[in-house]
Coordinates of C-alpha atoms and ligand atoms in Angstrom, one line a residue:
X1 CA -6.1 -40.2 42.4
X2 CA -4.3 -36.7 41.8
X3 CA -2.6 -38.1 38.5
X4 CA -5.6 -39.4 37.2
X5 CA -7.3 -36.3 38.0
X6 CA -4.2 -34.4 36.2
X7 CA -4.1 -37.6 33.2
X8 CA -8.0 -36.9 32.9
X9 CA -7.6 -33.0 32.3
X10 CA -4.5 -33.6 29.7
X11 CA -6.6 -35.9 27.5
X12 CA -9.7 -33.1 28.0
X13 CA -7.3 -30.5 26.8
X14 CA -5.9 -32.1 23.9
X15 CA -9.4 -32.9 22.6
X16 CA -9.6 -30.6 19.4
X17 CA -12.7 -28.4 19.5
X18 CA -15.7 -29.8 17.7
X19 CA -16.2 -28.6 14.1
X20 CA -18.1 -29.8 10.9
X21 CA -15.8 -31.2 8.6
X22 CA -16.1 -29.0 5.5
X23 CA -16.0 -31.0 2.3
X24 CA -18.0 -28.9 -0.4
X25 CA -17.9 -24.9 -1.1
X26 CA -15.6 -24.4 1.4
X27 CA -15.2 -21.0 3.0
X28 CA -11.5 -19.7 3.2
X29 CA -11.1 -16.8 5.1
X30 CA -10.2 -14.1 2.6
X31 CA -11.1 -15.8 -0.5
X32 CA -14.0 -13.6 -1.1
X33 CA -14.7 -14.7 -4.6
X34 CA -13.9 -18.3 -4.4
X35 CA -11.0 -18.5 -6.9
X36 CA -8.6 -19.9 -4.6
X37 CA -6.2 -17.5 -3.6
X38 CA -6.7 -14.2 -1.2
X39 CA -5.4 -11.2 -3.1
X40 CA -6.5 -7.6 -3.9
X41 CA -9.4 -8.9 -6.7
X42 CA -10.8 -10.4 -3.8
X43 CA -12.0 -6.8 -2.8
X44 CA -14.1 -6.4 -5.7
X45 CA -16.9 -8.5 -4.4
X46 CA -17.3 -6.3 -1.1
X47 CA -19.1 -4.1 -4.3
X48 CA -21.6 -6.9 -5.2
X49 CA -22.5 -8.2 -2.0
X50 CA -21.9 -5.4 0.6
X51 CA -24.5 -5.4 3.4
X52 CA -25.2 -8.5 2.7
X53 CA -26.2 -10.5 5.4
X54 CA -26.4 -14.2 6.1
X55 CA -25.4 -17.4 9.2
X56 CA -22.4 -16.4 10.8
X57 CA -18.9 -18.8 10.6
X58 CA -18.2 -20.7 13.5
X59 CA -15.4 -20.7 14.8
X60 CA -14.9 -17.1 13.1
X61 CA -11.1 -17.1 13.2
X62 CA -8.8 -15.9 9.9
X63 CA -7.0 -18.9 10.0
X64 CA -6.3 -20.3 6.5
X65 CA -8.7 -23.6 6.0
X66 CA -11.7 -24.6 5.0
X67 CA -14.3 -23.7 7.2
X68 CA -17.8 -24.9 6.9
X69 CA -21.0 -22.4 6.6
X70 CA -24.2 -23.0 5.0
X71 CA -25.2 -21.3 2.1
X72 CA -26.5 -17.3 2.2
X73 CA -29.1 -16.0 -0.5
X74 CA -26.7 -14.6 -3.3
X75 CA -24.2 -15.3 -4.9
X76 CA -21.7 -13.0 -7.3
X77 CA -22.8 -12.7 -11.1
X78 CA -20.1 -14.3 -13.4
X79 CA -17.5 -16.0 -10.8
X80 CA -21.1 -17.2 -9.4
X81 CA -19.2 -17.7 -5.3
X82 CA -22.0 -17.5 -2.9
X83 CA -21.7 -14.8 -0.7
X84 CA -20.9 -16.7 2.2
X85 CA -17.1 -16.5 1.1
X86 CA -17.5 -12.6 1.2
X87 CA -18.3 -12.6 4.6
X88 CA -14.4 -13.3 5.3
X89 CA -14.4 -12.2 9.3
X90 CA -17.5 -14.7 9.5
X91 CA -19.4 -12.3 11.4
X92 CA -22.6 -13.0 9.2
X93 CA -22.4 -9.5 7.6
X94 CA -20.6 -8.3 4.3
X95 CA -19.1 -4.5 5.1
X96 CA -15.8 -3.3 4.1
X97 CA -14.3 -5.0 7.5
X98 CA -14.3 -8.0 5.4
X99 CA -10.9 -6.9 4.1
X100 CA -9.1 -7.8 7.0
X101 CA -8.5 -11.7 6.5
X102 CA -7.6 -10.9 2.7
X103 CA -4.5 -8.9 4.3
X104 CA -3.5 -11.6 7.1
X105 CA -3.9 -14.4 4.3
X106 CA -2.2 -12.4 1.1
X107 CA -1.4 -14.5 -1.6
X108 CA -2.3 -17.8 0.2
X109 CA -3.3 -20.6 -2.2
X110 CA -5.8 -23.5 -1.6
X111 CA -6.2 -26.7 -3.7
X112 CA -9.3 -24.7 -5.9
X113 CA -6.8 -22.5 -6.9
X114 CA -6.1 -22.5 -10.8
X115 CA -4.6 -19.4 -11.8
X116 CA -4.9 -15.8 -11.2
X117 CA -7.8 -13.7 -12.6
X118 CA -6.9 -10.4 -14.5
X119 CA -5.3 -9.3 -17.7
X120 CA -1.8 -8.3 -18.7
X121 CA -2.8 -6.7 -21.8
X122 CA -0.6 -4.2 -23.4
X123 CA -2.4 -0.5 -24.2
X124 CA -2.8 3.1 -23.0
X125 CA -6.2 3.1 -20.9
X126 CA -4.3 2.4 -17.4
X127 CA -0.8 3.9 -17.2
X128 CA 0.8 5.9 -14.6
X129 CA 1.6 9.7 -14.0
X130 CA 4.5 10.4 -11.9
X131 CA 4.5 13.4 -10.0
X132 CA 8.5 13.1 -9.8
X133 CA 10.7 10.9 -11.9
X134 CA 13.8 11.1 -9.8
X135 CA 13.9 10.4 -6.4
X136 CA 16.9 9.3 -3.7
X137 CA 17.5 6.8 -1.1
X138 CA 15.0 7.9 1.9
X139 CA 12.8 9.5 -0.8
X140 CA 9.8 9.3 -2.4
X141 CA 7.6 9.0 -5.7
X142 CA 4.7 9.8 -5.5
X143 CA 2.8 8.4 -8.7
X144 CA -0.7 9.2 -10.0
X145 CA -2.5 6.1 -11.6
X146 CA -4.6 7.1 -14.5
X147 CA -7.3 5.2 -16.4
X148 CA -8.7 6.5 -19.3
X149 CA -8.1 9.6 -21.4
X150 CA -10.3 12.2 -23.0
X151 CA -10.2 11.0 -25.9
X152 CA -10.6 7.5 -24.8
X153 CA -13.1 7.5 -21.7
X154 CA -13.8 3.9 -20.1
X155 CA -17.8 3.5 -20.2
X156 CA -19.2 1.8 -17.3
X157 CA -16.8 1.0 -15.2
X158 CA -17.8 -0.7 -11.2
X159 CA -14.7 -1.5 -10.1
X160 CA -10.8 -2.6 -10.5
X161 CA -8.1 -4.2 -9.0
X162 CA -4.6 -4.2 -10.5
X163 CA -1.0 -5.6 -9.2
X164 CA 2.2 -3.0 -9.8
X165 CA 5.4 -4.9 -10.0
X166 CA 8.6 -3.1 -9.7
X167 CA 12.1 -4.0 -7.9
X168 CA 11.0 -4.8 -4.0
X169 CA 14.8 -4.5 -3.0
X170 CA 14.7 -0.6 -3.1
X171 CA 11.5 -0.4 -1.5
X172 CA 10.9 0.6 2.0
X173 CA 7.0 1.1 1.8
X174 CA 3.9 1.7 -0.6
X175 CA 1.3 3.5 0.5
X176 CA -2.5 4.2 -1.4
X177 CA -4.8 7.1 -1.6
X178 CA -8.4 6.9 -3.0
X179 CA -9.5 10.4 -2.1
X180 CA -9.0 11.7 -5.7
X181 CA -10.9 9.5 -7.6
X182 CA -13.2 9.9 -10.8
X183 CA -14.5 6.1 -9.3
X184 CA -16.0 7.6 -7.0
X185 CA -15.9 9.9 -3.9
X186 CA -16.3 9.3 0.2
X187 CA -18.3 6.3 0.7
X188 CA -19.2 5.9 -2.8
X189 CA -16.3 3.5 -2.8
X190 CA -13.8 1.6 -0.9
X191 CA -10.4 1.4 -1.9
X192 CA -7.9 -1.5 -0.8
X193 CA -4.0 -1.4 -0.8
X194 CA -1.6 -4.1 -0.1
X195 CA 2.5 -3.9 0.3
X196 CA 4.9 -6.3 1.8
X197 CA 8.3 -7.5 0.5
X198 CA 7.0 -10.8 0.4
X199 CA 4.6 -10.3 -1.6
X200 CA 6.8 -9.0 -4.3
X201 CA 4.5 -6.3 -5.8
X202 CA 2.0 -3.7 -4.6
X203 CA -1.8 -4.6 -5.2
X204 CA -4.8 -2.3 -5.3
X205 CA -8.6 -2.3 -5.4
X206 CA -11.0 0.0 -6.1
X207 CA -14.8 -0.7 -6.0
X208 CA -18.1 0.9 -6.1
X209 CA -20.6 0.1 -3.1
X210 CA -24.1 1.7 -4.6
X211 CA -24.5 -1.1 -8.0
X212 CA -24.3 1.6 -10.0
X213 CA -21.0 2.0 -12.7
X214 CA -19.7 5.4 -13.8
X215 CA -18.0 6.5 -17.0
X216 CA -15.1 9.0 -17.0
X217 CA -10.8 9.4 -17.3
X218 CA -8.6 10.6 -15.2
X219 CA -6.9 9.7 -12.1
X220 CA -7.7 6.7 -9.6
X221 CA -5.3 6.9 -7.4
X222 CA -1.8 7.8 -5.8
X223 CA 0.7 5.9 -5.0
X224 CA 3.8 6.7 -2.8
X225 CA 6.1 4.2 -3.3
X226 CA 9.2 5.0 -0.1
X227 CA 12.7 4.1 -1.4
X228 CA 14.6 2.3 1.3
X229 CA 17.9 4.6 2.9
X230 CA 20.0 3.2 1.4
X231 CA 20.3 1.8 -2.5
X232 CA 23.3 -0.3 -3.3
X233 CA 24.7 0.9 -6.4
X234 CA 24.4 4.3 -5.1
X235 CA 26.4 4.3 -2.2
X236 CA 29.8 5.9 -2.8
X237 CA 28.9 6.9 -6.3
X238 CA 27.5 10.6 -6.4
X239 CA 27.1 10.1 -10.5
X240 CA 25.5 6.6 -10.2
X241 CA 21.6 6.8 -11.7
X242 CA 19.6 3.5 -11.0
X243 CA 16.2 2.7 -13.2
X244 CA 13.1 2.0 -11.0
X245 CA 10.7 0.6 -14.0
X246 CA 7.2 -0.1 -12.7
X247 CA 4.7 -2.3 -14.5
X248 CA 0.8 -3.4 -14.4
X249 CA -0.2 -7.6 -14.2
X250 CA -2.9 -8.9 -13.0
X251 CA -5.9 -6.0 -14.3
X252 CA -8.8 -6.8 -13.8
X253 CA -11.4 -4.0 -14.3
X254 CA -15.4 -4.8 -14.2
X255 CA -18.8 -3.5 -14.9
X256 CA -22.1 -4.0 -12.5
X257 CA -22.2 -7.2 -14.0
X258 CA -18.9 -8.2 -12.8
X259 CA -18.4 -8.6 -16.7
X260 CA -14.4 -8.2 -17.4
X261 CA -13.7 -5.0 -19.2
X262 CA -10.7 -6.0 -20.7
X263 CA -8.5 -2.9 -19.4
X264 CA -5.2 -2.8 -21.5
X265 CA -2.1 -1.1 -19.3
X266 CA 1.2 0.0 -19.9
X267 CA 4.3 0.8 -17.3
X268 CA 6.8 3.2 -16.9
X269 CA 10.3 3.6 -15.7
X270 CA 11.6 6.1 -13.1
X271 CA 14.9 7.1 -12.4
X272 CA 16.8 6.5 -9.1
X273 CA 19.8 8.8 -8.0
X274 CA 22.5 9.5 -5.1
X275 CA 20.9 12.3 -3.2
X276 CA 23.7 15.1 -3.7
X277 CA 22.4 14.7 -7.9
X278 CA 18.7 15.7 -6.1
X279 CA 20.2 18.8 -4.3
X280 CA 21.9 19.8 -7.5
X281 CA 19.6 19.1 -10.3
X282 CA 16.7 20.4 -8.5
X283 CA 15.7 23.7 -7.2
X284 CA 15.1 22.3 -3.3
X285 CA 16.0 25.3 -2.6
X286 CA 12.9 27.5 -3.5
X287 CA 10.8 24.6 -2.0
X288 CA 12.7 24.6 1.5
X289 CA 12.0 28.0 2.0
X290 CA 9.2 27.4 3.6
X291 CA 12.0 26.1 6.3
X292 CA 14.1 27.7 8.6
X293 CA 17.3 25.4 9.3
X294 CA 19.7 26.7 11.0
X295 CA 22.9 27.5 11.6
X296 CA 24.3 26.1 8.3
X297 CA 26.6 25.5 8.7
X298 CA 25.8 23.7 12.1
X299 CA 28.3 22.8 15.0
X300 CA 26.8 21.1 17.7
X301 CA 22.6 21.6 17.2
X302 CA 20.4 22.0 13.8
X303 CA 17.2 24.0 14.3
X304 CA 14.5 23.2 12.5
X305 CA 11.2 25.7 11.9
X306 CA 8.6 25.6 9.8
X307 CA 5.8 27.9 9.0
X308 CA 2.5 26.6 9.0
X309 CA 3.2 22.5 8.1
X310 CA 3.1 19.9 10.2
X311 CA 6.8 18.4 10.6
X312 CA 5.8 14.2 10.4
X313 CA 9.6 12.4 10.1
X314 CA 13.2 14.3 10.0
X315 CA 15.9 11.9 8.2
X316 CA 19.7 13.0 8.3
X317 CA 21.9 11.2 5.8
X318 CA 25.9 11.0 5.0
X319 CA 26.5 11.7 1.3
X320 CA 27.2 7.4 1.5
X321 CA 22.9 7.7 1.9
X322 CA 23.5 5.8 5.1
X323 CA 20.7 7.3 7.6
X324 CA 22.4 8.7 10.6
X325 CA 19.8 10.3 12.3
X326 CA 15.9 9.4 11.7
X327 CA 12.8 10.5 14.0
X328 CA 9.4 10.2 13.1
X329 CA 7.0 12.6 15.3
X330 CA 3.9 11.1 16.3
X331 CA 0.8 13.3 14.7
X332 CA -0.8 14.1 17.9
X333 CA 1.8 15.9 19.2
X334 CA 1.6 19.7 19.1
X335 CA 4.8 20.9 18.6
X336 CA 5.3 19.6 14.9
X337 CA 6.3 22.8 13.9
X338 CA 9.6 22.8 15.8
X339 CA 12.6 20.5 15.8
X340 CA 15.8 20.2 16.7
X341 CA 18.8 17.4 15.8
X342 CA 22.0 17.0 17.9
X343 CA 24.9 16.8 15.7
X344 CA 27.9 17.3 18.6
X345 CA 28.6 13.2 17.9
X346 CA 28.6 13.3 14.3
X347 CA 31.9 13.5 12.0
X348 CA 32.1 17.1 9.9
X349 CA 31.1 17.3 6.6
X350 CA 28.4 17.4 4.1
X351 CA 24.9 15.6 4.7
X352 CA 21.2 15.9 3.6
X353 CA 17.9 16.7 5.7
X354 CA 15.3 14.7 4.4
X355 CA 12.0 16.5 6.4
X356 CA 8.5 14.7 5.6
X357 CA 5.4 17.3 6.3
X358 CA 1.7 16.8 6.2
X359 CA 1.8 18.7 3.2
X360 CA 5.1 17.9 1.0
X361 CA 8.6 16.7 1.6
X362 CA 12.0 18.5 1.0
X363 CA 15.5 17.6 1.1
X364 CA 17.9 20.0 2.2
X365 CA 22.1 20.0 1.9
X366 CA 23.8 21.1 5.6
X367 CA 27.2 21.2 6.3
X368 CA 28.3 20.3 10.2
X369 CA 31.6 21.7 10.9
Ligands
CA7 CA1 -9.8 -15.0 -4.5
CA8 CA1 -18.1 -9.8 7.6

């Protein structure tokens, strides 16, 4: 009797949980305008059919099938996907939380899927403006996207999305910021970013949540793009210089009619070097003034003070670029403004404070003797 009790309660348990069988406008979680892959364009239809609200998916997990829902009340204008597929978390609502399954299912294909959406035309209405064009191994660029110029505005503009393809083996980390944007300011817009080496490229979204399209030029965006410690081809070669070229697939930049602008782009190319060209090309100096490190030279402890920034991550690196000391310091804690780095255990000679603030980040040459 006990093993058929048990026998009873295995079948039970392997029984899969009941679900309609979804064979026609399937929703795929993350695919919010029905094109057949989840990627950053997907973003843009949170502008058309945010606050939407419409039945609920059930079971509302992220996983990567079709999933059966009935039809809501609207649909997008041109790519014409119900709204249904918008609502990617399934919690019968269309808000900015809908971003979520596009993330966990980036660059996922289903059998709909025919080709990717957006242009790679060639022009000068989207093109970058780096803020440095030489950076080192544990460094940064930071990298303004602009679109449009004054004597070329873009008219009428809701919303765009854009890929940026550069060489993912350098790259540690890409991060977005929206908050100076002629798109649009606050809650005006919502603005989506996307980085992971598998991927292969950074992706972006920007889109306007009111209907209503604005004209302009200027920037969009920044982009940080973190350059990994250490860059083969750099290591053991203080003249080596490495190109970092960055370019623009995939645009795709719409009016409130969802109608395709036709944005033309154009890339760029950046320069990386061994950081002891940094220290001596540049005048870190002047900027790390606003530092107190000290002794330098250092024996067995390196201070570090600053004035009024916040001190967010300390890097120390051999003149190889190999990190041999790295700490990142949690924002909540109060005493940012002080640091200090053991260096009793290290071997003497030259290395390079990389120091990250809330406000800007320097790169300073010690010497441990
Ligand atoms: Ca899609
Ligand atoms: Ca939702």
């Amino acid at each position: 009797m006990k093993h058929l009790i048990i026998l009873f309660f295995t079948i039970l348990g392997a029984l899969p949980i009941l679900q309609a069988q979804c064979t026609e406008d399937c929703v795929w979680p993350g695919d919010l305008n029905a094109n057949g892959i989840a990627n950053n364009l997907d973003i843009l239809a949170i502008g058309f059919a945010i606050d939407e609200t419409g039945p609920a998916r059930s079971p509302a997990n992220n996983d990567w099938e079709a999933m059966e829902v009935d039809n809501w009340a609207g649909s997008l204008p041109i790519l014409g996907a119900n709204y249904k597929h918008c609502d990617a978390n399934g919690d019968g609502l269309v808000s900015t939380d809908d971003q979520f399954p596009v993330s966990i299912n980036y660059n996922r294909t289903n059998p709909n899927f025919t080709g990717l959406l957006g242009n790679n035309l060639l022009g000068d209405e989207l093109f970058f403006v780096p803020q440095n064009n030489t950076t080192s191994p544990g460094g940064s660029y930071f990298i303004d996207v602009h679109l449009g110029r004054s004597d070329q505005t873009i008219d009428g503009i809701y919303g765009i999305g854009f890929q940026v393809v550069f060489d993912t083996q350098y790259v540690a980390e890409v991060k977005f910021d929206f908050s100076e944007s002629w798109i649009g300011v606050d809650e005006e817009i919502f603005g989506y970013g996307k980085y992971s080496e598998e991927t292969e490229h950074a992706a972006t979204a920007i889109t306007r949540l009111d209907g209503t399209p604005v004209s302009g030029f200027g920037k969009i965006a920044q982009m940080e793009i973190v350059i990994t410690d250490v860059v083969l081809g750099l290591v053991n070669d203080t003249t080596a210089c490495l190109p970092f070229s960055l370019q623009f697939e995939n645009v795709l930049g719409i009016n409130e009619f969802e109608e395709d602008l036709m944005i033309r782009a154009k890339g760029d190319s950046l320069t990386l070097k061994h950081p002891s060209q940094i220290v001596s090309t540049q005048n870190l100096e002047n900027q790390a003034s606003a530092f107190a490190i000290y002794p330098n030279p250092a024996q067995d402890i390196l201070h570090l003070k600053t004035d009024q920034q916040k001190i967010k991550e300390v890097v120390l690196f051999n003149q190889l670029g190999q990190s041999v000391f790295q700490k990142n310091i949690p924002q909540e804690e109060t005493k940012q403004q002080y640091f200090q780095i053991t260096t009793a255990q290290l071997p003497r000679g030259v290395y390079f404070l990389s120091i990250k603030t809330d406000a800007t980040k320097y790169l300073k040459k010690v010497v441990l003797q």
